[in-house]
PDB file of C-alpha atoms in Angstrom:
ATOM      1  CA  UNK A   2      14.302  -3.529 -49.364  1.00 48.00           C
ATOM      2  CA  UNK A   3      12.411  -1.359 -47.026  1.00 52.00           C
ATOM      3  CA  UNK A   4      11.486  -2.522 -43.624  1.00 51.00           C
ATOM      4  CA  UNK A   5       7.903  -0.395 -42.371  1.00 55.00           C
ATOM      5  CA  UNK A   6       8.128  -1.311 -38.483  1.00 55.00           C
ATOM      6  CA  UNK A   7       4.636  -3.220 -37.604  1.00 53.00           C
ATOM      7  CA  UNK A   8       3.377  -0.439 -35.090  1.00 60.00           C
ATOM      8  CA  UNK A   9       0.104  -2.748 -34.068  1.00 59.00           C
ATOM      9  CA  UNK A  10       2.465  -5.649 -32.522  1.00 59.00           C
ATOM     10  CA  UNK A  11       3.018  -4.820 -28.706  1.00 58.00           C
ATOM     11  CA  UNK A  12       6.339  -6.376 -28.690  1.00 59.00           C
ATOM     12  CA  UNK A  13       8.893  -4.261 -26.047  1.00 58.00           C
ATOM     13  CA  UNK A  14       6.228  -2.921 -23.944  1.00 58.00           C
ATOM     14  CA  UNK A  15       4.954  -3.854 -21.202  1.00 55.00           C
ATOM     15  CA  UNK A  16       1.754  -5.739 -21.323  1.00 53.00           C
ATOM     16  CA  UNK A  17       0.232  -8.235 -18.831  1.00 62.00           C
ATOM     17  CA  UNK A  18      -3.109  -9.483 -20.582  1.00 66.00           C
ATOM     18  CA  UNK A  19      -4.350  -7.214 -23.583  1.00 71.00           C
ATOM     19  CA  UNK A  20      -7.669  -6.145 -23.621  1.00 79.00           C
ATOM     20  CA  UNK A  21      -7.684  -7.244 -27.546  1.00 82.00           C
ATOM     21  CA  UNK A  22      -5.696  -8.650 -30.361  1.00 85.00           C
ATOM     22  CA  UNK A  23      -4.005  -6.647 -32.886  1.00 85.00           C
ATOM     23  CA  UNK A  24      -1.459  -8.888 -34.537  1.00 88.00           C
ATOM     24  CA  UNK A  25      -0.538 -12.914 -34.500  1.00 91.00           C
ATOM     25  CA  UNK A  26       2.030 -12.513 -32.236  1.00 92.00           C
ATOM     26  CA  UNK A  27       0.086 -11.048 -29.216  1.00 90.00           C
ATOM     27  CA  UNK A  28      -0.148 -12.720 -26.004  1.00 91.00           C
ATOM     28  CA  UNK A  29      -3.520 -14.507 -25.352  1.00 93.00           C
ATOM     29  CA  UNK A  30      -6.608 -12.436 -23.825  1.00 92.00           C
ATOM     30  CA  UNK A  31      -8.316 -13.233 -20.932  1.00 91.00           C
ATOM     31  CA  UNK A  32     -11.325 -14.058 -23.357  1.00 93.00           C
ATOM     32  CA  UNK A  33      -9.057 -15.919 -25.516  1.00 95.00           C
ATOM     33  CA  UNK A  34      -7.759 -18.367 -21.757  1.00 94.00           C
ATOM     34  CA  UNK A  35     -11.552 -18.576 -21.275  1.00 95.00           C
ATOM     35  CA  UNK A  36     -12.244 -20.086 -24.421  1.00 97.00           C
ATOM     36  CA  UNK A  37     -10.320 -22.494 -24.563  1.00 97.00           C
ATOM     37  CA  UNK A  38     -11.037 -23.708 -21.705  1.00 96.00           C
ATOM     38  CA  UNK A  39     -14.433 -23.320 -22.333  1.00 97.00           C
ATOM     39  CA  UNK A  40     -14.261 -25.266 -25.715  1.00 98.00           C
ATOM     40  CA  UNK A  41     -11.665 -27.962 -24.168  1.00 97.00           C
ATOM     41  CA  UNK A  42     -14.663 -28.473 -21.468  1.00 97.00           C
ATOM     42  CA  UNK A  43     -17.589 -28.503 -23.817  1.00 97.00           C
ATOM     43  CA  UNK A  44     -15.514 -31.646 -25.925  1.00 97.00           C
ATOM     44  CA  UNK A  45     -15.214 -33.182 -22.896  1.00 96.00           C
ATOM     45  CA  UNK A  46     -11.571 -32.963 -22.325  1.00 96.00           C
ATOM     46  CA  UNK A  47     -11.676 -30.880 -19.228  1.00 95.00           C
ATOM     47  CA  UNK A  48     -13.713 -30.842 -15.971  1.00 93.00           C
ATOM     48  CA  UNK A  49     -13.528 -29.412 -12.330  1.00 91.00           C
ATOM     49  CA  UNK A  50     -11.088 -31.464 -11.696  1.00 92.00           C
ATOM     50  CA  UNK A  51      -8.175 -30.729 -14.466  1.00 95.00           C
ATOM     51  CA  UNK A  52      -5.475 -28.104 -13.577  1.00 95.00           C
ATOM     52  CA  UNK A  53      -4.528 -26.171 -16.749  1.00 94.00           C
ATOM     53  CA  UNK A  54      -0.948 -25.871 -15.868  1.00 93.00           C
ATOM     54  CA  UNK A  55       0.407 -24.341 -19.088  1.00 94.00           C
ATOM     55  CA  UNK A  56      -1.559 -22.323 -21.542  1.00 95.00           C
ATOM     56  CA  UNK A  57       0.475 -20.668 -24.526  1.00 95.00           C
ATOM     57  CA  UNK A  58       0.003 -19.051 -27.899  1.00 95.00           C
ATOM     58  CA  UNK A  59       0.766 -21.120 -31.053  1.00 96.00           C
ATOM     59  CA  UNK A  60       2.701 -18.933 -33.642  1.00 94.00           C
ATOM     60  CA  UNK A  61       1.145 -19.019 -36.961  1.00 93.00           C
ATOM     61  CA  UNK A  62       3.787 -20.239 -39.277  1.00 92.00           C
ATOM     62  CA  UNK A  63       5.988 -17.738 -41.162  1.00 94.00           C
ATOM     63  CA  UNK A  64       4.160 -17.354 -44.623  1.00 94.00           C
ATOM     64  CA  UNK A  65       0.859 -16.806 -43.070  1.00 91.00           C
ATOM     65  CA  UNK A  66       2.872 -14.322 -40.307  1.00 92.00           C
ATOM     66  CA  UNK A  67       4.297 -12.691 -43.473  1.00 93.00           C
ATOM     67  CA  UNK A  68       1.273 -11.966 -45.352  1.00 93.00           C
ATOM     68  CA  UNK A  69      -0.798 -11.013 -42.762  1.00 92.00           C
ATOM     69  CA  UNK A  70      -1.912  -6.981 -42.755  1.00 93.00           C
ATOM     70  CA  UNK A  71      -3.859  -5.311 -39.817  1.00 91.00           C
ATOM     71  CA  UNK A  72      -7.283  -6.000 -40.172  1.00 90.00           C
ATOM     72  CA  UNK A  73      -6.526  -9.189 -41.466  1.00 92.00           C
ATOM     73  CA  UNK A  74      -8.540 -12.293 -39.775  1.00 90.00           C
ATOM     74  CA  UNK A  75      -6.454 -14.569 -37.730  1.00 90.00           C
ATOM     75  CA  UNK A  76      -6.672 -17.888 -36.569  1.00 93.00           C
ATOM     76  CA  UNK A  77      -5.819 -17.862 -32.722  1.00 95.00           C
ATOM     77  CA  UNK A  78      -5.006 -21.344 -31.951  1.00 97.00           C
ATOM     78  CA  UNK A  79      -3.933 -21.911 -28.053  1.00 97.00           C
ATOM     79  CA  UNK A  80      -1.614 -25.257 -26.857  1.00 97.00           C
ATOM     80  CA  UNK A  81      -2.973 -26.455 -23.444  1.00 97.00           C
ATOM     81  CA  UNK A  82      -1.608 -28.759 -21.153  1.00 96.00           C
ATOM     82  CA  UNK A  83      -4.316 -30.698 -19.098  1.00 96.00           C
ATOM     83  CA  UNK A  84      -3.792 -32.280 -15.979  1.00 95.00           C
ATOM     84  CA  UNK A  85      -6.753 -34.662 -14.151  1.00 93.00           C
ATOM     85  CA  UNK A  86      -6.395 -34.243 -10.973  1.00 92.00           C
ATOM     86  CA  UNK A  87      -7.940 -37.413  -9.916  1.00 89.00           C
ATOM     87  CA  UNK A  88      -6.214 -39.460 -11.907  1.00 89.00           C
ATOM     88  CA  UNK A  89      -2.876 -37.815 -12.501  1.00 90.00           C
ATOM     89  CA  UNK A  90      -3.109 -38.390 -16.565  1.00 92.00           C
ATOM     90  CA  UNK A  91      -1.228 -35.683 -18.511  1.00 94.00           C
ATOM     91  CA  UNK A  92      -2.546 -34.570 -21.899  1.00 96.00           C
ATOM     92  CA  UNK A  93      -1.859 -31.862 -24.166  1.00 96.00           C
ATOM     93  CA  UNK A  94      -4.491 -30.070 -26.825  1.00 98.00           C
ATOM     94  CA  UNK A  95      -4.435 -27.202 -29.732  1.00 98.00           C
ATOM     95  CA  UNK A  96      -7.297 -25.212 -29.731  1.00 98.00           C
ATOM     96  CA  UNK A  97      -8.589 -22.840 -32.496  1.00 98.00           C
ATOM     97  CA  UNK A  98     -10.638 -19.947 -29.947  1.00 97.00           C
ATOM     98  CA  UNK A  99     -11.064 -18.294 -33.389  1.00 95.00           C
ATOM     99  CA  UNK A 100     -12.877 -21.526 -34.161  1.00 97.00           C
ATOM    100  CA  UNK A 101     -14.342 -22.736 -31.419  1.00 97.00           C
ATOM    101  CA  UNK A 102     -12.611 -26.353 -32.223  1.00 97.00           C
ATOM    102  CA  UNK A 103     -10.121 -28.592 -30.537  1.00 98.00           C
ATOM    103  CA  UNK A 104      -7.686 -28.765 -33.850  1.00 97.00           C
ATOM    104  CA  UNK A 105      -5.199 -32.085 -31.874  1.00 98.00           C
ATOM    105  CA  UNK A 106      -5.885 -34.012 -28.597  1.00 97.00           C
ATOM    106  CA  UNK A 107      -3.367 -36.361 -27.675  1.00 96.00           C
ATOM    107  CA  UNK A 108      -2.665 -38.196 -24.090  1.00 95.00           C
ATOM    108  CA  UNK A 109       1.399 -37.432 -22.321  1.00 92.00           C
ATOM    109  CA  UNK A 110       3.404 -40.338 -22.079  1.00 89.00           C
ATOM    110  CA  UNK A 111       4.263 -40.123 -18.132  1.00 77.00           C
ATOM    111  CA  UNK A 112       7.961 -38.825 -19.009  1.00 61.00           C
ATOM    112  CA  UNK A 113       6.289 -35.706 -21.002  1.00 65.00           C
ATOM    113  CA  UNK A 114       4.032 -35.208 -18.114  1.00 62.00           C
ATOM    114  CA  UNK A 115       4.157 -31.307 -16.859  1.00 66.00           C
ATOM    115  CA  UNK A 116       6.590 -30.985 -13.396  1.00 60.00           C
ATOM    116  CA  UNK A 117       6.099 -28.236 -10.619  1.00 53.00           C
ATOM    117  CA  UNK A 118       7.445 -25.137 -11.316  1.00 49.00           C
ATOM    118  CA  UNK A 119      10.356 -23.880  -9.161  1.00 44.00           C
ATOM    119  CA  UNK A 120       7.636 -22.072  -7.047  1.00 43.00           C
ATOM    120  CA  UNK A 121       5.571 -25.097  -6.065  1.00 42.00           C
ATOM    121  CA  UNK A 122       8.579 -28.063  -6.247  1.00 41.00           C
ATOM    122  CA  UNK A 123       9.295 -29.393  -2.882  1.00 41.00           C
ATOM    123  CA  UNK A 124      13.066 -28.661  -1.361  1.00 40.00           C
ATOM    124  CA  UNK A 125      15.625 -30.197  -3.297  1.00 41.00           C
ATOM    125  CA  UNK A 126      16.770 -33.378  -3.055  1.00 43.00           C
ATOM    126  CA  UNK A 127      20.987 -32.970  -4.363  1.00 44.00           C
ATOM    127  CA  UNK A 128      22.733 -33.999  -1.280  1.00 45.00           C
ATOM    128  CA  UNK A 129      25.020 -30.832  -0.492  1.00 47.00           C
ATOM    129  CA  UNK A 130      28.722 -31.044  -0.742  1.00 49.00           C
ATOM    130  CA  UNK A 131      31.226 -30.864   1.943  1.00 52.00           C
ATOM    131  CA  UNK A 132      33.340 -27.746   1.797  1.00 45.00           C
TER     132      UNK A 132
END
């Protein structure tokens, strides 16, 4: 079996945002972010007042990955976590930007609810130990 390394996939080098997509695997555009939060808001899911605390590429499953060829058309589908501000309500969508569709919508359970990241938590709680 020979393996032909996939020279359009950006994987090991250093890239912040790309500019465009070449393969499934890339990291979402800003164009791509904008969209779905642009499509997310026109469904009425989103408003001023929801944080987007977690936006991340959904991986195509493997058979698709495996057939797919560069120039191939892909469907970019982004999972977005939603929080409303003003009410504190959790909620967590798939979004096809290749689309324009919101593919699943579905409401967190208060447990599944994003927390702060490390950054933005308040100082521990743990009670320190003696020494």
């Amino acid at each position: 079996m020979t393996h032909t390394p996939d020279t359009t996939h950006t994987h090991g080098q250093r890239v912040t945002t790309p500019l465009e997509v070449r393969h499934p695997l890339d990291p979402l555009t800003a164009d791509e972010i904008a969209a779905a939060r642009r499509i997310l808001t026109d469904a009425g899911h989103a408003t001023e007042q929801t944080r987007v605390p977690r936006m991340l590429p959904v991986d195509p499953d493997k058979a698709a990955l495996a057939a797919w060829r560069p120039g191939d058309p892909m469907d970019r589908r982004v999972l977005v976590t939603l929080l409303e501000r003003s009410t504190g309500v959790a909620s967590e969508a798939v979004v096809s930007v290749s689309r324009g569709e919101v593919d699943a919508f579905r409401v967190l359970p208060n447990a599944e609810a994003p927390t702060a990241s490390r950054s933005t938590s308040s100082r521990s709680t743990r009670t320190p130990r003696a020494s």
